[in-house]
Short mmCIF file of C-alpha atoms and ligand atoms in Angstrom, two decimals:
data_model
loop_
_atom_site.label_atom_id
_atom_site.label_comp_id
_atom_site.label_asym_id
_atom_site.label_seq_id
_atom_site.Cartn_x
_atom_site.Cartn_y
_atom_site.Cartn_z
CA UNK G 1 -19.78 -6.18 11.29
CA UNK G 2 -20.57 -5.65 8.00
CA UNK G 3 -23.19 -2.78 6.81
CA UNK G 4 -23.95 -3.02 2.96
CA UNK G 5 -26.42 -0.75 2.95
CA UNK G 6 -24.21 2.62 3.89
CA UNK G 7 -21.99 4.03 1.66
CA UNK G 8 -18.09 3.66 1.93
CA UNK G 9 -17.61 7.75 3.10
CA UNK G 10 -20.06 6.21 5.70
CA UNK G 11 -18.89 3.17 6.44
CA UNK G 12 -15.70 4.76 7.24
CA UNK G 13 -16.86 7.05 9.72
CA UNK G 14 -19.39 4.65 11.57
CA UNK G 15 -17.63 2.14 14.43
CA UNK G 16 -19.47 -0.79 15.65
CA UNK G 17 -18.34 -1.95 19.00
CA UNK G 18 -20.17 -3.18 22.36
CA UNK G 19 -18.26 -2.21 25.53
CA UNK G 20 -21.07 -2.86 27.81
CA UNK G 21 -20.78 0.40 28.96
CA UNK G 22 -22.27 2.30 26.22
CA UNK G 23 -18.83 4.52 25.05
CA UNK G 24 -19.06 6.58 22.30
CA UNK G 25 -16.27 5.24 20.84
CA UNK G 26 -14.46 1.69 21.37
CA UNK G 27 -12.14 1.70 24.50
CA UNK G 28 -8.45 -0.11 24.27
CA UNK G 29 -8.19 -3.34 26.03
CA UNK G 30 -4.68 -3.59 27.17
CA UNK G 31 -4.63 -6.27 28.74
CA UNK G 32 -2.54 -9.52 27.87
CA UNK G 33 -4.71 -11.61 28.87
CA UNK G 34 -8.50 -12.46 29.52
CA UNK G 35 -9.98 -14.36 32.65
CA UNK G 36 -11.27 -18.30 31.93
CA UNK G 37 -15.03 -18.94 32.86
CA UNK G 38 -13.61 -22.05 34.31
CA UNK G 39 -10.81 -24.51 33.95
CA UNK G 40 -12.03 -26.04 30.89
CA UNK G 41 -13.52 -22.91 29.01
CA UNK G 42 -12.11 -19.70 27.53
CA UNK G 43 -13.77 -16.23 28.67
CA UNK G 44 -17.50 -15.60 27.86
CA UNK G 45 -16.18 -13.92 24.20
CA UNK G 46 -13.76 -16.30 23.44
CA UNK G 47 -10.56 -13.98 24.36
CA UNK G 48 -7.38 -15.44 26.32
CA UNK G 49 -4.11 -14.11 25.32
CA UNK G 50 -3.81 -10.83 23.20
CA UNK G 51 -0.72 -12.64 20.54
CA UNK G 52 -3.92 -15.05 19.94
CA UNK G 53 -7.09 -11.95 19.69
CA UNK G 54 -7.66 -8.62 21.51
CA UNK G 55 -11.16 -6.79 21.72
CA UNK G 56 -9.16 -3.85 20.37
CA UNK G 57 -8.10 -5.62 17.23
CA UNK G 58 -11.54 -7.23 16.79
CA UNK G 59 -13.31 -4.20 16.61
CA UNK G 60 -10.53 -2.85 13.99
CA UNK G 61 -10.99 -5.84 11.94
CA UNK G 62 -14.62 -5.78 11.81
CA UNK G 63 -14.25 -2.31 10.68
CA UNK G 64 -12.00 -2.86 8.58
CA UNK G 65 -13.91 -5.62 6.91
CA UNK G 66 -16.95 -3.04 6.22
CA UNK G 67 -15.05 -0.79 4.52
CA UNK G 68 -13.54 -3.61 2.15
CA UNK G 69 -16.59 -4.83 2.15
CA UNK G 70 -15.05 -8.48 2.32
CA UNK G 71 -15.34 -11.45 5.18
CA UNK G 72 -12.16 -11.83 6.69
CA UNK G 73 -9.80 -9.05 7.91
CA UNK G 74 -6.61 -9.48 10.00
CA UNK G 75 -4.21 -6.44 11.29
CA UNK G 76 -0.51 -6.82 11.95
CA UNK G 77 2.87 -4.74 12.65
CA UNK G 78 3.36 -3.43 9.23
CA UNK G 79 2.67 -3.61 5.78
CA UNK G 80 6.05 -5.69 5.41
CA UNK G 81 4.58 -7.99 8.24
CA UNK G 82 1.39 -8.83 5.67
CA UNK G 83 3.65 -10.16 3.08
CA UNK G 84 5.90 -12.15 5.26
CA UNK G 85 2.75 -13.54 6.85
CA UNK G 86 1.36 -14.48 3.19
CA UNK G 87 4.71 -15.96 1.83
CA UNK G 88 4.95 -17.61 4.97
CA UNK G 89 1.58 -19.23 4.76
CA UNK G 90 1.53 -20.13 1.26
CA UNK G 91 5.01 -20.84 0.08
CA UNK G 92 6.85 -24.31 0.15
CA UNK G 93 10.80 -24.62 -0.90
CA UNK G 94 10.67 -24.66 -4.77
CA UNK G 95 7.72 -23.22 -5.48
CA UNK G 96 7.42 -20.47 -8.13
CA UNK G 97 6.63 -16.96 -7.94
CA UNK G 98 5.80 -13.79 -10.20
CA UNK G 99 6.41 -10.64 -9.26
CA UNK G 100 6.69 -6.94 -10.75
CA UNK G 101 9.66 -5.29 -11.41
CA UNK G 102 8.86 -1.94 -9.72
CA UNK G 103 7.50 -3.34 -6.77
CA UNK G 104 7.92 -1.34 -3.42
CA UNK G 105 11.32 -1.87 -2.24
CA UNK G 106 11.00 -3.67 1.07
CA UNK G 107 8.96 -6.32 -0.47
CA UNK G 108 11.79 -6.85 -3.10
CA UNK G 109 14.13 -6.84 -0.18
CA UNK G 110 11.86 -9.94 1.77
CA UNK G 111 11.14 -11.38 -1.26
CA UNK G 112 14.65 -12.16 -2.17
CA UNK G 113 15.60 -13.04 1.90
CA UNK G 114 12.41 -15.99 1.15
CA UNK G 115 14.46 -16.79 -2.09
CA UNK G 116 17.95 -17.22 -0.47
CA UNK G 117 16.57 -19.01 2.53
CA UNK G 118 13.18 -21.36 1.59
CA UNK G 119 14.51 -21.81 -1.90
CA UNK G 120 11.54 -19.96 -3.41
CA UNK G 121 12.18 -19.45 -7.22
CA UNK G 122 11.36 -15.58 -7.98
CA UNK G 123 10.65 -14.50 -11.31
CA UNK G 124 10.50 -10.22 -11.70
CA UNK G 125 8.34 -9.48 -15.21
CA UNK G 126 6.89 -6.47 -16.37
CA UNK G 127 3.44 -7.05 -15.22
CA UNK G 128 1.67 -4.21 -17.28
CA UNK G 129 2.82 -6.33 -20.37
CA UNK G 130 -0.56 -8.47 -20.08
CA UNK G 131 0.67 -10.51 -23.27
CA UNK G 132 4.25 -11.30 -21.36
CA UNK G 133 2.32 -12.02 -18.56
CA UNK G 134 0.24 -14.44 -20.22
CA UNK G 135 3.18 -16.65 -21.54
CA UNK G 136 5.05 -16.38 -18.13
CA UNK G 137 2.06 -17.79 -15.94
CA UNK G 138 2.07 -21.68 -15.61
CA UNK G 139 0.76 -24.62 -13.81
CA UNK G 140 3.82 -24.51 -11.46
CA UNK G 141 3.01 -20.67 -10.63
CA UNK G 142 1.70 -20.69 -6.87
CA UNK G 143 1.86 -17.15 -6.08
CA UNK G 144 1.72 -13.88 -8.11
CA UNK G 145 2.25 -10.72 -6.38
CA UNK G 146 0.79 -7.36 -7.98
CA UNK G 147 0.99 -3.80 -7.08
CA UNK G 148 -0.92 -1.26 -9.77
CA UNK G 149 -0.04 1.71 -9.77
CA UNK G 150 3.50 0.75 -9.10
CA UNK G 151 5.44 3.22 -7.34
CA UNK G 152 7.12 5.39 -8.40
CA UNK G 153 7.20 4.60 -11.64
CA UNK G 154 3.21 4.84 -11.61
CA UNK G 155 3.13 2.40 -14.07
CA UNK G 156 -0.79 0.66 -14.04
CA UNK G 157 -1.77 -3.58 -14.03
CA UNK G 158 -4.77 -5.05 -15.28
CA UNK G 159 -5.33 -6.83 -12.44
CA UNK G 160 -8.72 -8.32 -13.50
CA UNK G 161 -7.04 -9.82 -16.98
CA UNK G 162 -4.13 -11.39 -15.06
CA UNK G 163 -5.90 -12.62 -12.11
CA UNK G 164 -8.57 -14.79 -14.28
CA UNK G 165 -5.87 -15.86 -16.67
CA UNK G 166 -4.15 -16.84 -13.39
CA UNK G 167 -6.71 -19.00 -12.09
CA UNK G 168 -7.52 -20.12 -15.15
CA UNK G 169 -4.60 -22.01 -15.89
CA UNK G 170 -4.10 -22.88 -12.27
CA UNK G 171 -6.95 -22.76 -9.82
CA UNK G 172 -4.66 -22.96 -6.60
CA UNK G 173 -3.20 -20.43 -8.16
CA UNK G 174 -2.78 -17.02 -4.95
CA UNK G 175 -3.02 -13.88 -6.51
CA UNK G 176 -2.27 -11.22 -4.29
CA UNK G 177 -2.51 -7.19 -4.04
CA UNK G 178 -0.26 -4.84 -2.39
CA UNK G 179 -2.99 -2.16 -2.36
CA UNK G 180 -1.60 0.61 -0.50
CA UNK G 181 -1.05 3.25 -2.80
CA UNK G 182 -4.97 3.13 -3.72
CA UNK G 183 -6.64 2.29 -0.32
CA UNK G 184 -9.99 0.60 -0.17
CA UNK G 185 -11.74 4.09 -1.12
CA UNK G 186 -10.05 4.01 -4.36
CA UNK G 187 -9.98 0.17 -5.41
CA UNK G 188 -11.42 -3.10 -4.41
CA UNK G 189 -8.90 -5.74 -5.36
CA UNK G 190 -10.89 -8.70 -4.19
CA UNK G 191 -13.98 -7.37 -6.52
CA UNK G 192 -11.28 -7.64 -9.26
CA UNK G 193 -10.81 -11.64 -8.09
CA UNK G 194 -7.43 -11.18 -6.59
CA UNK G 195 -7.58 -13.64 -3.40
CA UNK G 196 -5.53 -11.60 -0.82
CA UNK G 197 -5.69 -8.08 -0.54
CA UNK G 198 -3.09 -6.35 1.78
CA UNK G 199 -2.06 -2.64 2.62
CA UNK G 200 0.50 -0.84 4.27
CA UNK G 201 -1.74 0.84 7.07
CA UNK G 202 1.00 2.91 8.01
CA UNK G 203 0.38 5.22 4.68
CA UNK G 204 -3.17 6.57 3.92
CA UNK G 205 -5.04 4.15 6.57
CA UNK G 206 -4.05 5.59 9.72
CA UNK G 207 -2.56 9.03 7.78
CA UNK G 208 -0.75 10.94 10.22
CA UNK G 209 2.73 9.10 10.19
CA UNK G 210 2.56 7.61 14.06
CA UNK G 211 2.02 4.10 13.89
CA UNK G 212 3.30 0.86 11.48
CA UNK G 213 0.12 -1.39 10.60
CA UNK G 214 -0.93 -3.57 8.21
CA UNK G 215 -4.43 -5.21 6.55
CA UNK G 216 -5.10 -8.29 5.48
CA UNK G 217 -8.38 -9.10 3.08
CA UNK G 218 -9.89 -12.02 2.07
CA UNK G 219 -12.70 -13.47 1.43
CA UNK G 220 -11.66 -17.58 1.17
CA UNK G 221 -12.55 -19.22 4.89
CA UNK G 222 -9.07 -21.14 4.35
CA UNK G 223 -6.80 -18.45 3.28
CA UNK G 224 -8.34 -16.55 6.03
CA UNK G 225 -7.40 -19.52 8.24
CA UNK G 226 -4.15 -19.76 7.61
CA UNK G 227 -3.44 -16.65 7.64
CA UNK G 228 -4.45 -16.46 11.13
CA UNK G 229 -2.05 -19.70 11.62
CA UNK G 230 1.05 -17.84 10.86
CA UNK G 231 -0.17 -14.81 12.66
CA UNK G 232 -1.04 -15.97 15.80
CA UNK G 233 1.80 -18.57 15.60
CA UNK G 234 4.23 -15.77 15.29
CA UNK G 235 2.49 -12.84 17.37
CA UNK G 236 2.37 -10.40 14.32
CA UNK G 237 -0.90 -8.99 15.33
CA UNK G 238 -1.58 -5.59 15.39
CA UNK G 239 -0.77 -4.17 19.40
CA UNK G 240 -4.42 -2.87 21.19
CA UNK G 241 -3.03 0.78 21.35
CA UNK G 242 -1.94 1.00 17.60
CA UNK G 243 -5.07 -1.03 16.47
CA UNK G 244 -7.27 1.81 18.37
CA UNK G 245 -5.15 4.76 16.72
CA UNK G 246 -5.65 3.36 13.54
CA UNK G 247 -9.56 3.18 14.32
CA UNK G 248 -9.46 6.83 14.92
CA UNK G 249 -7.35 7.79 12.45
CA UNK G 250 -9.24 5.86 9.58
CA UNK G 251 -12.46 7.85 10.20
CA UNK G 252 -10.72 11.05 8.38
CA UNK G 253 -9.77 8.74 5.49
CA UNK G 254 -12.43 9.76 3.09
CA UNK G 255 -11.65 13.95 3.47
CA UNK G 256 -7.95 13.64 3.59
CA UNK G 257 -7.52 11.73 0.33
CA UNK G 258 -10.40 13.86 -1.70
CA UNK G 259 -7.63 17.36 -0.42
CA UNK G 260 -4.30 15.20 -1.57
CA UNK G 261 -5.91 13.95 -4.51
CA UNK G 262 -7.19 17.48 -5.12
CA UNK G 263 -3.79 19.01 -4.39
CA UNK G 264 -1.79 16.05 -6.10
CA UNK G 265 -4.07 16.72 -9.33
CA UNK G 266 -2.93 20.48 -9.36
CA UNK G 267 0.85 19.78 -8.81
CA UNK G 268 0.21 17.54 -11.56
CA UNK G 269 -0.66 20.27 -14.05
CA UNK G 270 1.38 22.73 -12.66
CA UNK G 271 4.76 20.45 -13.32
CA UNK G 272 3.97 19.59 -16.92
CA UNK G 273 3.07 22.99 -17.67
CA UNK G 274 7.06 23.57 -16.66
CA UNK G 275 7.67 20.53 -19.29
CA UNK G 276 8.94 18.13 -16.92
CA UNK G 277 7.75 14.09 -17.48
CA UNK G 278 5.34 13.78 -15.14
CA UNK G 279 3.73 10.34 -14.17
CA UNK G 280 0.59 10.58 -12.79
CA UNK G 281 -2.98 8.65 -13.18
CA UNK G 282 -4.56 11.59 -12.80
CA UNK G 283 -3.72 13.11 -16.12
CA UNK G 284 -4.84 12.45 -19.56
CA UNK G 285 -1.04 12.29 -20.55
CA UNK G 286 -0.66 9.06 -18.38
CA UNK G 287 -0.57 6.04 -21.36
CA UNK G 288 -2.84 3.60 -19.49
CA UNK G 289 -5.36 6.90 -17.81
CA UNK G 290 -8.19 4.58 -19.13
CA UNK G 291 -7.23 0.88 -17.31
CA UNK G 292 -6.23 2.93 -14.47
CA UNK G 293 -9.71 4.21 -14.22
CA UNK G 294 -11.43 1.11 -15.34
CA UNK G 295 -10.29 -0.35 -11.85
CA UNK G 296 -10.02 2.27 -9.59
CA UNK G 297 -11.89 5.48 -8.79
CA UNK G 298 -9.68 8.33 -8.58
CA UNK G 299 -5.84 8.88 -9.29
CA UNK G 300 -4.24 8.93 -5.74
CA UNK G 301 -1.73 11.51 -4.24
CA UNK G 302 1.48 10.46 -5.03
CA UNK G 303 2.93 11.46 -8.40
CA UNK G 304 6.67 11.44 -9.58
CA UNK G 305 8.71 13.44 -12.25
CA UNK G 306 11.69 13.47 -14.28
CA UNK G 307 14.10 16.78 -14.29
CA UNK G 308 16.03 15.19 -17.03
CA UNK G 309 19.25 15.82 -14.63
CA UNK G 310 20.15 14.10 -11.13
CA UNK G 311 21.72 17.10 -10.13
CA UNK G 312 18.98 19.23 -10.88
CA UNK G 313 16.66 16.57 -9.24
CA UNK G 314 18.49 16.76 -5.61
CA UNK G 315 19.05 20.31 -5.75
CA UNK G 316 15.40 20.58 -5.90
CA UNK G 317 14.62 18.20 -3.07
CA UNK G 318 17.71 20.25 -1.05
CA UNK G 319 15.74 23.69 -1.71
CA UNK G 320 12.17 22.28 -0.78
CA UNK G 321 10.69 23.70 2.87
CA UNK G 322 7.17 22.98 3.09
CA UNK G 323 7.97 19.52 1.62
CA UNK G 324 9.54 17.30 3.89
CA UNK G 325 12.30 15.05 2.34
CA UNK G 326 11.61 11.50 3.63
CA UNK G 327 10.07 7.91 2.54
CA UNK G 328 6.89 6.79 2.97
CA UNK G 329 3.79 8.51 2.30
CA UNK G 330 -0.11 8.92 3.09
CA UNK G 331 0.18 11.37 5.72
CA UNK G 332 -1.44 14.58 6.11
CA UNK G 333 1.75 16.48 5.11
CA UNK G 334 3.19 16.34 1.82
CA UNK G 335 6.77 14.94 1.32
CA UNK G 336 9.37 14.53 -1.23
CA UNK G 337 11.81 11.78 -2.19
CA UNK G 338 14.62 10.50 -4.89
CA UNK G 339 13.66 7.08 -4.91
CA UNK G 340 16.37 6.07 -6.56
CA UNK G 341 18.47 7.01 -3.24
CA UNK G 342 15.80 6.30 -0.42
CA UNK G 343 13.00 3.72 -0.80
CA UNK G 344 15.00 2.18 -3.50
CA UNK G 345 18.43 1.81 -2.16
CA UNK G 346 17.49 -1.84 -0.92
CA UNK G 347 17.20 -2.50 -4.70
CA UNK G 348 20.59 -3.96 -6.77
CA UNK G 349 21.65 -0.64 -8.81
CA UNK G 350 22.73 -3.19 -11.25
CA UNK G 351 18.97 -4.53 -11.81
CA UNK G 352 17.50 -1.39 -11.49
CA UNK G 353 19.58 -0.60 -14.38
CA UNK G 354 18.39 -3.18 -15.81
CA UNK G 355 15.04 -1.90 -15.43
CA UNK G 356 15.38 1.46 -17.12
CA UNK G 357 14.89 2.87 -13.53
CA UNK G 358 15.09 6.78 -14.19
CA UNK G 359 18.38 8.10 -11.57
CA UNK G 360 16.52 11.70 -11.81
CA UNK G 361 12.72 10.81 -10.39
CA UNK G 362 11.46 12.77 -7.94
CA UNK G 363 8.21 11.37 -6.66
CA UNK G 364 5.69 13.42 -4.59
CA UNK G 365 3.39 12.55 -1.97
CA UNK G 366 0.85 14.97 -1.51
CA UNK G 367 -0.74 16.25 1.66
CA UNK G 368 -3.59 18.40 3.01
CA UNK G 369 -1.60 21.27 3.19
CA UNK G 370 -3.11 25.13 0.98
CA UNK G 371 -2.67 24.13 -2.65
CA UNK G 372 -1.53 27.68 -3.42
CA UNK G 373 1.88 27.25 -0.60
CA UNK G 374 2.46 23.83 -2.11
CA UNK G 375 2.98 24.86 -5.45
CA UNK G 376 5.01 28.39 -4.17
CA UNK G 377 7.63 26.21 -2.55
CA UNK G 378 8.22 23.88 -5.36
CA UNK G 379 8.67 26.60 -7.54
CA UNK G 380 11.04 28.37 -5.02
CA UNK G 381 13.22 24.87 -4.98
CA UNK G 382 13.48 24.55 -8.97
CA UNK G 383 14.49 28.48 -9.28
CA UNK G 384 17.13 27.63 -6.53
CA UNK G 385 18.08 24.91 -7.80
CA UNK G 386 18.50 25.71 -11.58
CA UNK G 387 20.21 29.25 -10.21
CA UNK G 388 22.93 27.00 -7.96
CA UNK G 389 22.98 24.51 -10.95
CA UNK G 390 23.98 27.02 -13.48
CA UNK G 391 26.66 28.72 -11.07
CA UNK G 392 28.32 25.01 -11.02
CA UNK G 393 28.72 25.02 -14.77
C1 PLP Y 1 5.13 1.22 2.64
C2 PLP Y 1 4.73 0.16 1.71
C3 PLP Y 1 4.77 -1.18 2.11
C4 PLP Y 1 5.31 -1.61 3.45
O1 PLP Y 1 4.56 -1.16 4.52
P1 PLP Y 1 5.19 -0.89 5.96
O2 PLP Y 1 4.01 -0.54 6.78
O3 PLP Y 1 6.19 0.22 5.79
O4 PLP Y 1 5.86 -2.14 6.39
C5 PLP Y 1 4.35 -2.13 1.20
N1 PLP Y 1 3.92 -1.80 -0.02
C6 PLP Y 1 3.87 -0.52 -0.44
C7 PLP Y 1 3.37 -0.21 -1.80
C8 PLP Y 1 4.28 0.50 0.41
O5 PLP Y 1 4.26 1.75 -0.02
#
């Protein structure tokens, strides 16, 4: 149920739900299915079978739809399960598509699965270049898929420009967000006129690293509709004890991403005070600092940085202990990546050559951990590093 009048921080925090039985907070239904009225009616609220809707995931998705502040939520398996739901929805054989070049890699990877299989015709352009952008987008363009920032190149979209320019030359026209490196605290994609927003729950939503989930936004009655086809039609739908653990780990959203944006801010400095390339929204430094905040309010927590050397760059991810070296990010502790090697690798090398990818970008995704043992064990790893570096020459 939607609650204009708090504020997002309390939005967040505040759970509607009726249980008849006055809980504090909303119960999981696990059950599969829900007891008729009679033969020819469904159960007094409308539930049967759980694929179909689950008290669980209702309550999530009303939630969820307060803190977007939009009509229609739905919540499925993943973050990769919103985008196969949307292309599957939406997408006929031949039909035309724009994408970003430094899109997340597991959308590249479905993308390109829809391409070889449904004969959808994928076109990758640098979507920060609004004027490119502007000569690419056409009558025949049904879908255009943005991401801003991208990651990890951090590179920033103006999604407002492209998204009216979109519609304008074709009203039918879906232009759709992959939000997740923002969250709804940060940006509100469908306030920019995108018509689906979706995030990867499984990052800063739920934030602790124990369950794959996915949002849906809209605000359209028929998107939202068929949407729903393709979900129900499938069983994508978010399971009732996931769905609850995301409703209890969403309430924390607001005061862990103020300490990793705090945190992510001060690793910022702290790295291009050593000279390295840093790309981060957060800092002045960043080329498009002023779009970035134009559509979103704050910077994030994940940055990335450039050693100048590959070598350098793994040795430094080898010599890291505080930061844990896996994909993903959004959780509560901070971890550390080459891209290039990990949530990349689905990528062709030759196109992200092709792309000016940088082999030597570390990317950083900051937790709640003390600032001050953050910073200590990255500069432990690059002394290492450059000492075992230098005894290889
Ligand atoms: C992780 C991620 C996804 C995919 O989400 P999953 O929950 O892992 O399926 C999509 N987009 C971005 C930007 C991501 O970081």
């Amino acid at each position: 149920m939607s609650n204009p009048k708090y504020n997002i921080n309390t939005r967040i925090v505040k759970v509607f739900h009726e249980d008849g039985n006055q809980a504090s907070i909303p119960p999981i239904y696990q059950s599969t299915t829900f007891k008729a009225d009679s033969i020819d009616s469904l159960s007094t609220n409308n539930y049967d079978y759980t694929r179909s809707g689950n008290p669980t995931r209702t309550t999530l998705q009303s939630h969820l739809a307060s803190i977007i502040n939009c009509k229609h939520t739905w919540v499925v398996n993943s973050g990769m399960a919103c985008l196969d739901v949307i292309l599957s929805a939406f997408l006929k054989p031949n039909d035309e598509l724009i994408a970003g070049e430094d899109l997340y890699g597991g959308s590249d990877r479905l993308l390109h699965f829809f391409e070889r299989k449904s004969n959808i015709k994928i076109n990758h352009y640098d979507t920060t270049n609004l004027e490119l952008m502007k000569s690419k987008i056409t009558k025949d363009t049904k879908l255009i898929l943005l991401e801003s920032p991208t990651n990890p190149l951090i590179n920033v979209v103006n999604v407002k420009e492209i998204t009216s320019y979109a519609h304008k030359i074709n009203p039918n026209c879906i232009v759709v967000f992959d939000n997740t490196m923002m969250t709804p605290l940060l940006m509100n994609p469908l306030e920019l006129g995108v018509d689906i927003h979706y995030e990867s729950a499984t990052k800063y939503l739920n934030g602790h690293h124990d369950i794959m989930a996915g949002v849906l936004a809209c605000n359209n009655d028929e998107i939202a509709k068929k949407l729903f086809f393709v979900i129900n039609s499938t069983g994508s739908g978010l399971a009732p004890f996931d769905s609850w653990l995301l409703i209890r780990g969403l309430k924390t959203l607001s005061i862990r991403l103020e300490r990793e944006q705090e945190n992510c801010m001060k690793l910022a400095n702290y790295l291009e005070k050593l000279n390295f390339k840093v790309r981060y929204t957060g800092l002045k430094s960043h080329p498009q600092y002023n779009l970035h905040f134009s559509q979103c309010k704050g910077p994030g927590a994940v940055l990335s940085f450039e050693t100048g050397n590959i070598k350098l760059s793994e040795l430094i991810i080898k010599n890291c202990k505080l930061f844990s070296t896996t994909v993903s990010f959004g959780s509560v502790s901070s971890l550390i990546s080459l891209p290039l090697k990990m949530s990349h690798a689905s990528i062709d090398p030759k196109v992200l050559k092709e792309r000016n990818f940088p082999q030597d970008l570390i990317r950083l995704c900051v937790g709640i951990e003390d600032i001050n043992d953050l910073i200590n064990d990255l500069d432990n790893a690059i002394r290492l590093a450059k000492r075992e570096l230098n005894a290889k020459l």
